[in-house]
Short mmCIF file of C-alpha atoms and ligand atoms in Angstrom, two decimals:
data_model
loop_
_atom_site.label_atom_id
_atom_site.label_comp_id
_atom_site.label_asym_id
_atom_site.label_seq_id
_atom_site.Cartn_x
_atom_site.Cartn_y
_atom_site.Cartn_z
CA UNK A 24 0.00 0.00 0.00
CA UNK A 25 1.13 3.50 -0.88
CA UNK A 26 2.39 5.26 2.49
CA UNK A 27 4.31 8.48 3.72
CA UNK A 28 5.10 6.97 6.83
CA UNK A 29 8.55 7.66 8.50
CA UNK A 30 9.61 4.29 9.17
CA UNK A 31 10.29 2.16 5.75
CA UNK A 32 10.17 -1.61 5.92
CA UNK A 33 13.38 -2.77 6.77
CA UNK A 34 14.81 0.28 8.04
CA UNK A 35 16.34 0.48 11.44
CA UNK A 36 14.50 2.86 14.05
CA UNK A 37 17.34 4.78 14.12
CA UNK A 38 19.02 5.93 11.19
CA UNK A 39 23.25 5.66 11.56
CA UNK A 40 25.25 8.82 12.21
CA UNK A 41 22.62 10.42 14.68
CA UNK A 42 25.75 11.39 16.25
CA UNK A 43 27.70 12.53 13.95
CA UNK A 44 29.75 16.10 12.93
CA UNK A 45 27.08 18.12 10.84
CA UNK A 46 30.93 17.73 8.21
CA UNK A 47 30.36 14.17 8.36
CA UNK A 48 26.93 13.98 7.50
CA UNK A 49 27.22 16.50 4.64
CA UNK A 50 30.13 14.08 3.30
CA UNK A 51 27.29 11.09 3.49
CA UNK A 52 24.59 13.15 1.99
CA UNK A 53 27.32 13.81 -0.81
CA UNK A 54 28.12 10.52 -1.00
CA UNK A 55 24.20 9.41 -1.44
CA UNK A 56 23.78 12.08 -4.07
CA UNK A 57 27.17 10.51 -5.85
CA UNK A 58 25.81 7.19 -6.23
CA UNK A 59 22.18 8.56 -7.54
CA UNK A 60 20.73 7.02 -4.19
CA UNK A 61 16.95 7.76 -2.48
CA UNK A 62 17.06 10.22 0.65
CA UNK A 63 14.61 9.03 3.11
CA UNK A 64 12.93 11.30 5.62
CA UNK A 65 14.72 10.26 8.83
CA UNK A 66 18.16 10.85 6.47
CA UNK A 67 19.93 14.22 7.67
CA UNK A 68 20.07 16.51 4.51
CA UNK A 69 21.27 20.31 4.44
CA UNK A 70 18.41 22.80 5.50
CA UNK A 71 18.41 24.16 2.18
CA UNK A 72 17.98 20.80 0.26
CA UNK A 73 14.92 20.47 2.33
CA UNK A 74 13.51 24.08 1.89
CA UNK A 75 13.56 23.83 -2.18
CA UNK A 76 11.49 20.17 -1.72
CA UNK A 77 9.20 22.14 0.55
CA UNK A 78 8.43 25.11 -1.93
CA UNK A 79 8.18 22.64 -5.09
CA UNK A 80 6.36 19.83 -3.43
CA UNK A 81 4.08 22.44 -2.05
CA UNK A 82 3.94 24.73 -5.23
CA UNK A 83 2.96 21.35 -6.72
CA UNK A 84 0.37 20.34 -4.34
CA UNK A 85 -1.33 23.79 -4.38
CA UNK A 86 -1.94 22.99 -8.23
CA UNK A 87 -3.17 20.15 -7.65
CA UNK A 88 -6.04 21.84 -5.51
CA UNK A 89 -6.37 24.69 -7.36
CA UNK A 90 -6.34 22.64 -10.97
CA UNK A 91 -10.30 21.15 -9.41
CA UNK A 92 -11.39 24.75 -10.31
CA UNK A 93 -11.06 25.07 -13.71
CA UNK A 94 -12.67 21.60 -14.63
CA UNK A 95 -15.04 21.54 -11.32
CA UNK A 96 -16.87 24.31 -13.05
CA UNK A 97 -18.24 21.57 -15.97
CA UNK A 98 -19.17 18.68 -13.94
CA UNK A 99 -22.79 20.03 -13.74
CA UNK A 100 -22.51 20.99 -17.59
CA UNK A 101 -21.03 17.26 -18.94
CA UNK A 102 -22.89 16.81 -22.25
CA UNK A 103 -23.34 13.19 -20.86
CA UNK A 104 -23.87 11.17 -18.23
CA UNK A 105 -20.64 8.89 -19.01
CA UNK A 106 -18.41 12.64 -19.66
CA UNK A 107 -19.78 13.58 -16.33
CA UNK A 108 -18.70 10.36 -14.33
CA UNK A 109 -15.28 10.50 -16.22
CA UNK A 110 -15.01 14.17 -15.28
CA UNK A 111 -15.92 13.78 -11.49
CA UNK A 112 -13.12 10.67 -11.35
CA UNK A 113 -10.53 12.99 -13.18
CA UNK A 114 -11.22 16.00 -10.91
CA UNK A 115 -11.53 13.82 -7.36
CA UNK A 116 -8.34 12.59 -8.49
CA UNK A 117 -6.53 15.87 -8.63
CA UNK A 118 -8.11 16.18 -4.85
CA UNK A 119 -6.06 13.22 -3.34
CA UNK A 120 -2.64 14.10 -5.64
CA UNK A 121 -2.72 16.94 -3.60
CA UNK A 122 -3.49 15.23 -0.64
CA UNK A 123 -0.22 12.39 -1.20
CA UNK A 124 2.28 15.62 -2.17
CA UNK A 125 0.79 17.46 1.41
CA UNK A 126 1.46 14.02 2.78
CA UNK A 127 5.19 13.84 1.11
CA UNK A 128 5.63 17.87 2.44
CA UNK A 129 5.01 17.07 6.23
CA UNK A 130 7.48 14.60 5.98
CA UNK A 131 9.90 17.40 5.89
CA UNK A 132 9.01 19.12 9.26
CA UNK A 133 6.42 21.46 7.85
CA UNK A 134 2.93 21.79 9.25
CA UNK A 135 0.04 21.17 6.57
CA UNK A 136 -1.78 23.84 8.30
CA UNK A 137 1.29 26.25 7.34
CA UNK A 138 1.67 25.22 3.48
CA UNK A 139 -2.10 25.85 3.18
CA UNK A 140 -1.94 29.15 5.02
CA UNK A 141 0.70 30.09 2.74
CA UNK A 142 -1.48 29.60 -0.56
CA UNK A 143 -4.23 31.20 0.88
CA UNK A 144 -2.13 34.57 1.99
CA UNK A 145 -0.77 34.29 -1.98
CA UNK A 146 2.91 33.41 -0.54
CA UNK A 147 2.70 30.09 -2.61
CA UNK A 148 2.75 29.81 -6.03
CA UNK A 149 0.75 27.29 -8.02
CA UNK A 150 0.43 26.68 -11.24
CA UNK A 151 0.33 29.33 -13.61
CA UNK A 152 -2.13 27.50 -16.18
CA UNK A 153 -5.03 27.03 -13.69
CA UNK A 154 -5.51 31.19 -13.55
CA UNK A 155 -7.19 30.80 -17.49
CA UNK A 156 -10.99 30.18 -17.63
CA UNK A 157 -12.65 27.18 -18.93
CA UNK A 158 -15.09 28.67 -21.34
CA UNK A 159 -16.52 25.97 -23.31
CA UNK A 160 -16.66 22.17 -23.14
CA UNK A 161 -13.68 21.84 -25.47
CA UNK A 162 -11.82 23.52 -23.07
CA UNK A 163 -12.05 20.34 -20.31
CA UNK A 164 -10.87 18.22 -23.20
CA UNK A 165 -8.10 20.39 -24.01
CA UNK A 166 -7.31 20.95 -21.13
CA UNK A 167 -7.11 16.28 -20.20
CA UNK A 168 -5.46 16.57 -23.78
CA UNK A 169 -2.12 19.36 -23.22
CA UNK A 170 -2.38 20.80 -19.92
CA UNK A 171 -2.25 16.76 -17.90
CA UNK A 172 -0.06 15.45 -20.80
CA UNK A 173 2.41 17.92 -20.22
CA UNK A 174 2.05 17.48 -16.43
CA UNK A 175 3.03 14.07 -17.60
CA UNK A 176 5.92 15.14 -19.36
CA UNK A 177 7.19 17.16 -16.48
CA UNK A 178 6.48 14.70 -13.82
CA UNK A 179 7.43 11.17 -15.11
CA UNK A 180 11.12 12.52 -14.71
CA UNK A 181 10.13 13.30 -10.92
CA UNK A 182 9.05 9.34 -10.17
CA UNK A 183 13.44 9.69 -9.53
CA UNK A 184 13.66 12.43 -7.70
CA UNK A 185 16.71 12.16 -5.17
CA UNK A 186 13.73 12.55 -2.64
CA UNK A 187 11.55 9.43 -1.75
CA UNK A 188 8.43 10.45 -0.57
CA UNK A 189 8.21 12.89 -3.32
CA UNK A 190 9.45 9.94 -6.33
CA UNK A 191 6.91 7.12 -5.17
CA UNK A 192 3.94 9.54 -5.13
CA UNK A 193 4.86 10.65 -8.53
CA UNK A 194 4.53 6.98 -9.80
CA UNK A 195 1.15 6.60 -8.69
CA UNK A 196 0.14 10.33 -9.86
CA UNK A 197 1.57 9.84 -13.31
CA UNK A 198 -0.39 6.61 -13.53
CA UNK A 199 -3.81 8.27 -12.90
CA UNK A 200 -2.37 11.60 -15.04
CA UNK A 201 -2.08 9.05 -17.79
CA UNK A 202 -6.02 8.11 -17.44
CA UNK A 203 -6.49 11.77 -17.46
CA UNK A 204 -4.34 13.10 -20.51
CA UNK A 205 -6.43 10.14 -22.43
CA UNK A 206 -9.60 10.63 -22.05
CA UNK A 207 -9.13 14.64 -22.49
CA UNK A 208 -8.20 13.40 -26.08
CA UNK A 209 -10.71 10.70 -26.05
CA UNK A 210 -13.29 13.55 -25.47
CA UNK A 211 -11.83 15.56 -28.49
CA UNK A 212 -11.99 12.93 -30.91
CA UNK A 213 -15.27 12.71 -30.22
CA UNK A 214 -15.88 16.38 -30.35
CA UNK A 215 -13.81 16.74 -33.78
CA UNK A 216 -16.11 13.42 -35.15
CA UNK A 217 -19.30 15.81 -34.87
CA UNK A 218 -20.47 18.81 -35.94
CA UNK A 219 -18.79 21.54 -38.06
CA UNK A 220 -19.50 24.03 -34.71
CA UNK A 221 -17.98 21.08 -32.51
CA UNK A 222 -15.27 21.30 -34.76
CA UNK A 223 -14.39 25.00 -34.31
CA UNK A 224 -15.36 24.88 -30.51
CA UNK A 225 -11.92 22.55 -30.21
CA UNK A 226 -9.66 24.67 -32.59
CA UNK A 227 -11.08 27.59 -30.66
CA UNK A 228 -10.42 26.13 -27.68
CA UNK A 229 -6.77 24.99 -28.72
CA UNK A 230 -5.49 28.04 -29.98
CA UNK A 231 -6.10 30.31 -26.09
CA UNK A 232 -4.00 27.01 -24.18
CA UNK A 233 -1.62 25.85 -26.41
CA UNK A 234 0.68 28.98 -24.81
CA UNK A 235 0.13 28.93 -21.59
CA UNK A 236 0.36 25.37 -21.71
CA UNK A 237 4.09 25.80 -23.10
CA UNK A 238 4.36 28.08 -19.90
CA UNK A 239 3.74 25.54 -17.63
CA UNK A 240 7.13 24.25 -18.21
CA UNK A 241 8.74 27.23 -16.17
CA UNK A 242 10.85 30.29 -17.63
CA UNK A 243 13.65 29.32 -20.05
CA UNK A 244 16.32 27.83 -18.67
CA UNK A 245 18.62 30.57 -18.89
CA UNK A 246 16.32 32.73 -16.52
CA UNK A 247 15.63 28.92 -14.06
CA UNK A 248 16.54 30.08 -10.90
CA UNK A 249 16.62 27.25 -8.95
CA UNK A 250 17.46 24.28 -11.81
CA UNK A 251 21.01 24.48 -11.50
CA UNK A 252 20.64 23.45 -8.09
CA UNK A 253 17.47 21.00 -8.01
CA UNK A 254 19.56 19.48 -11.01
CA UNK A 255 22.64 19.22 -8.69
CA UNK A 256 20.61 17.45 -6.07
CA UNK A 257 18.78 14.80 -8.50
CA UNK A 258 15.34 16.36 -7.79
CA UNK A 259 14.90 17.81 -10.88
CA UNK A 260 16.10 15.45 -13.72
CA UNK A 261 15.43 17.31 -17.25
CA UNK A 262 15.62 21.19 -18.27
CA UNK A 263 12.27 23.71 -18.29
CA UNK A 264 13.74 24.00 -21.84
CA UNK A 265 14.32 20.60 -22.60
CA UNK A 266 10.88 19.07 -21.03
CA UNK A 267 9.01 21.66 -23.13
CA UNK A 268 10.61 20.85 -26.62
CA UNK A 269 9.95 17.14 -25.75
CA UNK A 270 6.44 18.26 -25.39
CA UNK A 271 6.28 20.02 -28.45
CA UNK A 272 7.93 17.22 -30.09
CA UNK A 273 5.23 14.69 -29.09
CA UNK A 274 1.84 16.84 -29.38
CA UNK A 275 2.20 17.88 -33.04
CA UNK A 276 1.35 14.35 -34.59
CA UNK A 277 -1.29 14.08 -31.96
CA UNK A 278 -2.81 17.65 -32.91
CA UNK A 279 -2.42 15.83 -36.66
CA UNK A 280 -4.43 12.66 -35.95
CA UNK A 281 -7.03 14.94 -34.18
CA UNK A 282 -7.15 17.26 -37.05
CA UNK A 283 -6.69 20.31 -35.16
CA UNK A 284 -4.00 23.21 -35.97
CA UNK A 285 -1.32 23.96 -33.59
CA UNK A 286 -1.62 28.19 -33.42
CA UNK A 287 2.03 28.72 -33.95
CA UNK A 288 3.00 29.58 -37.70
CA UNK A 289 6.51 29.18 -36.63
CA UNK A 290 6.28 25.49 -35.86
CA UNK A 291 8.07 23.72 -38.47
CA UNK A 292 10.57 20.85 -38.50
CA UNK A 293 13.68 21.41 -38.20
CA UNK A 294 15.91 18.34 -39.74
CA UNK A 295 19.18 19.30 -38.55
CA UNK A 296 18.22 19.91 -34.66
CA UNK A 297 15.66 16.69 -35.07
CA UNK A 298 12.87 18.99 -33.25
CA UNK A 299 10.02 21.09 -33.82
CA UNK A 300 11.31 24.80 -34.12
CA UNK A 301 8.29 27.32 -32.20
CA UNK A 302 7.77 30.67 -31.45
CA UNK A 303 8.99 33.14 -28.98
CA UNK A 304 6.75 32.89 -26.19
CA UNK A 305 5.38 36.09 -24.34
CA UNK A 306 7.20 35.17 -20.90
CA UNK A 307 5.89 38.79 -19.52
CA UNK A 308 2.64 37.31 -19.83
CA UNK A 309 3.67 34.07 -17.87
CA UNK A 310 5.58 36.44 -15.17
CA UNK A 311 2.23 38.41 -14.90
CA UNK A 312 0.29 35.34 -14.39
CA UNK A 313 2.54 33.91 -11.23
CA UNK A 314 2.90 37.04 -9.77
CA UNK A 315 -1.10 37.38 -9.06
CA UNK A 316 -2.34 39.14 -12.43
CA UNK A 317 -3.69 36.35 -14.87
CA UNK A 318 -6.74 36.04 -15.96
CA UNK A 319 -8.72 34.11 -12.90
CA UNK A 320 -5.91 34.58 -9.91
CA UNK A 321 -8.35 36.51 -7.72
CA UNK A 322 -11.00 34.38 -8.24
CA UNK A 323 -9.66 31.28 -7.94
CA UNK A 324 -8.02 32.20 -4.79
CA UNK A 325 -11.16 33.39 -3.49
CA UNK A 326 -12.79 30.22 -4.03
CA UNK A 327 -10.28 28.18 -2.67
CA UNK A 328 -10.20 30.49 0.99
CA UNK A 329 -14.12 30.02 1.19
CA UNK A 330 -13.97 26.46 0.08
CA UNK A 331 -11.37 26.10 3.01
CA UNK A 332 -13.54 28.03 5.99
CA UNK A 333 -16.87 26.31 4.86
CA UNK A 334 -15.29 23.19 5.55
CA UNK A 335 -14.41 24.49 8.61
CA UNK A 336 -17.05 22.55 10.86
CA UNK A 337 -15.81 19.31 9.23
CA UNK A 338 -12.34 19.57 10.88
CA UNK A 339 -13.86 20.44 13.87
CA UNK A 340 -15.90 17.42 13.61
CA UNK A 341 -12.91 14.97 12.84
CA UNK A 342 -10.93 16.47 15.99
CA UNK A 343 -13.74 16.08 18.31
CA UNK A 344 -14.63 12.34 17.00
CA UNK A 345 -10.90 11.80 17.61
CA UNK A 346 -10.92 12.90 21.24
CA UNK A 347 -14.04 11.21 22.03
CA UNK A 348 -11.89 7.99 20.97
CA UNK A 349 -8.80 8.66 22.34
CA UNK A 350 -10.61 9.26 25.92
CA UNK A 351 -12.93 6.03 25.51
CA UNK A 352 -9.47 4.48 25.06
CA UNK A 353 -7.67 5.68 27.64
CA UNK A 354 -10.53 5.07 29.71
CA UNK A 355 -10.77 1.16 28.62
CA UNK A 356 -6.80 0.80 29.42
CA UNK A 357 -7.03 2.51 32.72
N1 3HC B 17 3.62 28.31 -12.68
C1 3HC B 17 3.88 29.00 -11.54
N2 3HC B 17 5.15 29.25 -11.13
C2 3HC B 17 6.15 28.77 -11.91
C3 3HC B 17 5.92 28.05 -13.07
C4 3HC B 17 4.59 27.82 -13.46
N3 3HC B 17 4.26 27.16 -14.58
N4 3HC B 17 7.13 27.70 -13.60
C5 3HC B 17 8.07 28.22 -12.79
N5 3HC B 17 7.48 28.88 -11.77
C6 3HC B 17 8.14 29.63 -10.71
C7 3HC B 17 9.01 28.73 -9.86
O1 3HC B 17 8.25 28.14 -8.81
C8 3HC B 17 10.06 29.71 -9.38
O2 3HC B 17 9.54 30.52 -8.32
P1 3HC B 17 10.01 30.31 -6.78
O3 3HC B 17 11.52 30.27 -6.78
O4 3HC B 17 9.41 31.46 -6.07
O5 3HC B 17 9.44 29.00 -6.34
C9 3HC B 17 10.23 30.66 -10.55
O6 3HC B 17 9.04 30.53 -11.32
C10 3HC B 17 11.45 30.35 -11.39
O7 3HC B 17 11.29 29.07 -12.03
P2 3HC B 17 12.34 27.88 -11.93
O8 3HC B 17 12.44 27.24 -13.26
O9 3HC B 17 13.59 28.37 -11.29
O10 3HC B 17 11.58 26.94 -10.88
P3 3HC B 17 11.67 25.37 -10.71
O11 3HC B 17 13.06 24.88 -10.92
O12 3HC B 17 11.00 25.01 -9.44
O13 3HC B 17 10.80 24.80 -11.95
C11 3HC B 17 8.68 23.73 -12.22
C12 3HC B 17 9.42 25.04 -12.03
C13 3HC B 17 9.07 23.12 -13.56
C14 3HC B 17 7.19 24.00 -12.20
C15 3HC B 17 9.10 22.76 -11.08
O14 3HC B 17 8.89 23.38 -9.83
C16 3HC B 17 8.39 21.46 -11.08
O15 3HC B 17 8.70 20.59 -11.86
N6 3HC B 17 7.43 21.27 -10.16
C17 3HC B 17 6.71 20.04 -9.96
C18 3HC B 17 5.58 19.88 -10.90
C19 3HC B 17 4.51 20.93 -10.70
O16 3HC B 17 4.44 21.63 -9.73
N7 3HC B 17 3.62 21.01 -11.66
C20 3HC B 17 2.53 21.97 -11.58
C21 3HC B 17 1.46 21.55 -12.43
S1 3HC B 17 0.58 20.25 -11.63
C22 3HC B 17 -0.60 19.96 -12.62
O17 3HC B 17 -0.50 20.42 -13.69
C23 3HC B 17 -1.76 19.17 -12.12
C24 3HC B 17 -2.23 18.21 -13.12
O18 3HC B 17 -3.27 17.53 -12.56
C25 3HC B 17 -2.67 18.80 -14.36
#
């Protein structure tokens, strides 16, 4: 079964150099990165190894949560009653990925309480796609279709991030991510094997994500700020640049065998690189977008803060439940 739990199977309680100079176990931690090996969470690793898994776990998480929004909006507008099943699976899923990266955060010494705090005060980033508006059906399609398949493309490097809690719940997310970047494209098809207006409602909808969806990928590499580093420590494995080409790479014969055009005029093959060339992309739009200006920011913020204090009696609910038990127990033992 998938856990997060501190002790591992076959690990000793206590992990070796608990004693240890803070020199020595910066040589093992070295040593581990050296030979490409998994840190674990009772491992010792340098405080700021374990602040940049805390912002990108969390950054990640937060999109998780956040990404419900966008498609939440349709599941009382699915054209049928199988879309709307699919849709509610797809977007419940996106609920408990952001429940196992949480999970993977607090094994870090963080409170959950405090990385959810900090997305709701807008100290957190999330992703930068999920501030664009879902205005037609096509748009949940498109967005199963480029915005989870290049989630994919980003995260399948993660399943070996130097990190363990972090690399095992990528290889269950990119499992269901897979379910979810297929029937996005399942639900074009279908879309582009209808009507003439069905037809232009999924070019439509292509041609406002197909940038920001290129954004997702992060700022080129030479303005990464923190890749050199995550590279260094195995937690990222592959470039903003580099994951985005591959992307590009793989969606144009897909775009083909749907029958939809890819809005770029500059996208042509290039024979002596062996990729797709593309356009400049508008990166003050993407730097407008994380720092709180895109599109939907406010709102979905907004939603997110009042989806958090109406649950508010629900917590209280689970804490008082768990009292209740704890005293019945402690009761039955005394
Ligand atoms: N949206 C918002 N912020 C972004 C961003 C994006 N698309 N791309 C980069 N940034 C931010 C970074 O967080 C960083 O800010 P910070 O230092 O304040 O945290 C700054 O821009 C500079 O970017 P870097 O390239 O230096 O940052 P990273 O090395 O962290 O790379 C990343 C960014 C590629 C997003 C990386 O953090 C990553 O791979 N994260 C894990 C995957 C993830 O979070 N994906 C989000 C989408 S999840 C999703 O799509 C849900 C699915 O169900 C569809």
């Amino acid at each position: 079964m998938y856990t997060q739990s501190l002790d591992l199977p076959g690990q000793p309680a206590e992990r070796p150099l608990a004693d240890a100079s803070v020199a020595d176990r910066q040589s093992a931690f070295d040593a581990r990165m050296a030979e490409d090996a998994k840190i674990e969470p009772m491992d010792w690793m340098p405080d700021a190894y374990r602040k940049t898994l805390v912002r990108q776990i969390s950054q990640h998480a937060h999109s998780e949560i956040i990404g419900m929004q966008p498609e939440g909006n349709w599941i009382s507008r699915a054209p049928s009653l199988k879309r709307k099943a699919i849709l509610l699976a797809k977007v419940q899923d996106e609920g408990g990925h952001g429940l196992y990266l949480y999970s993977a955060a607090e094994t870090l010494d963080v409170s959950r309480d405090d990385l959810v705090d900090a997305l709701h005060t807008g100290r957190a980033k999330y992703s930068s796609i999920f501030n664009y508006p879902t205005l037609t059906w096509a748009d949940v399609g498109v967005i199963g279709w480029l915005v989870d398949g290049a989630a994919i493309m980003n995260q399948i490097p993660l399943c070996r991030c130097s990190y363990g809690p972090y690399a095992r719940a990528m290889i269950r997310i990119c499992k269901e991510e897979s379910f979810h970047q297929r029937q996005g494209y399942d639900a074009l098809l279908a879309m582009m094997r209808g009507t003439e207006a069905q037809r232009a409602m999924v070019q439509e909808a292509v041609d406002r994500w197909w940038f920001p969806v290129l954004m997702m990928f992060g700022p080129p590499d030479a303005a990464s700020t923190n890749s050199t580093q995550t590279m260094a420590w195995g937690i990222k494995r592959i470039s903003n640049d580099d994951l985005r080409q591959k992307f590009v790479d793989a969606t144009v014969e897909q775009a083909r065998i749907l029958g939809v055009t890819l809005p770029d005029p500059g996208l042509q093959w290039n024979a002596e690189r062996g990729h797709y060339d593309y356009s400049p992309l508008d990166w003050e739009e993407f730097w407008r977008v994380i720092n709180g200006d895109g599109p939907c920011n406010r709102e979905r913020l907004a939603t997110r803060v009042k989806a958090h204090e109406d649950g508010a009696w629900v917590r209280e609910a689970a804490l008082a439940h768990a009292e209740k038990r704890a005293r019945r127990t402690q009761a039955k033992a005394a």
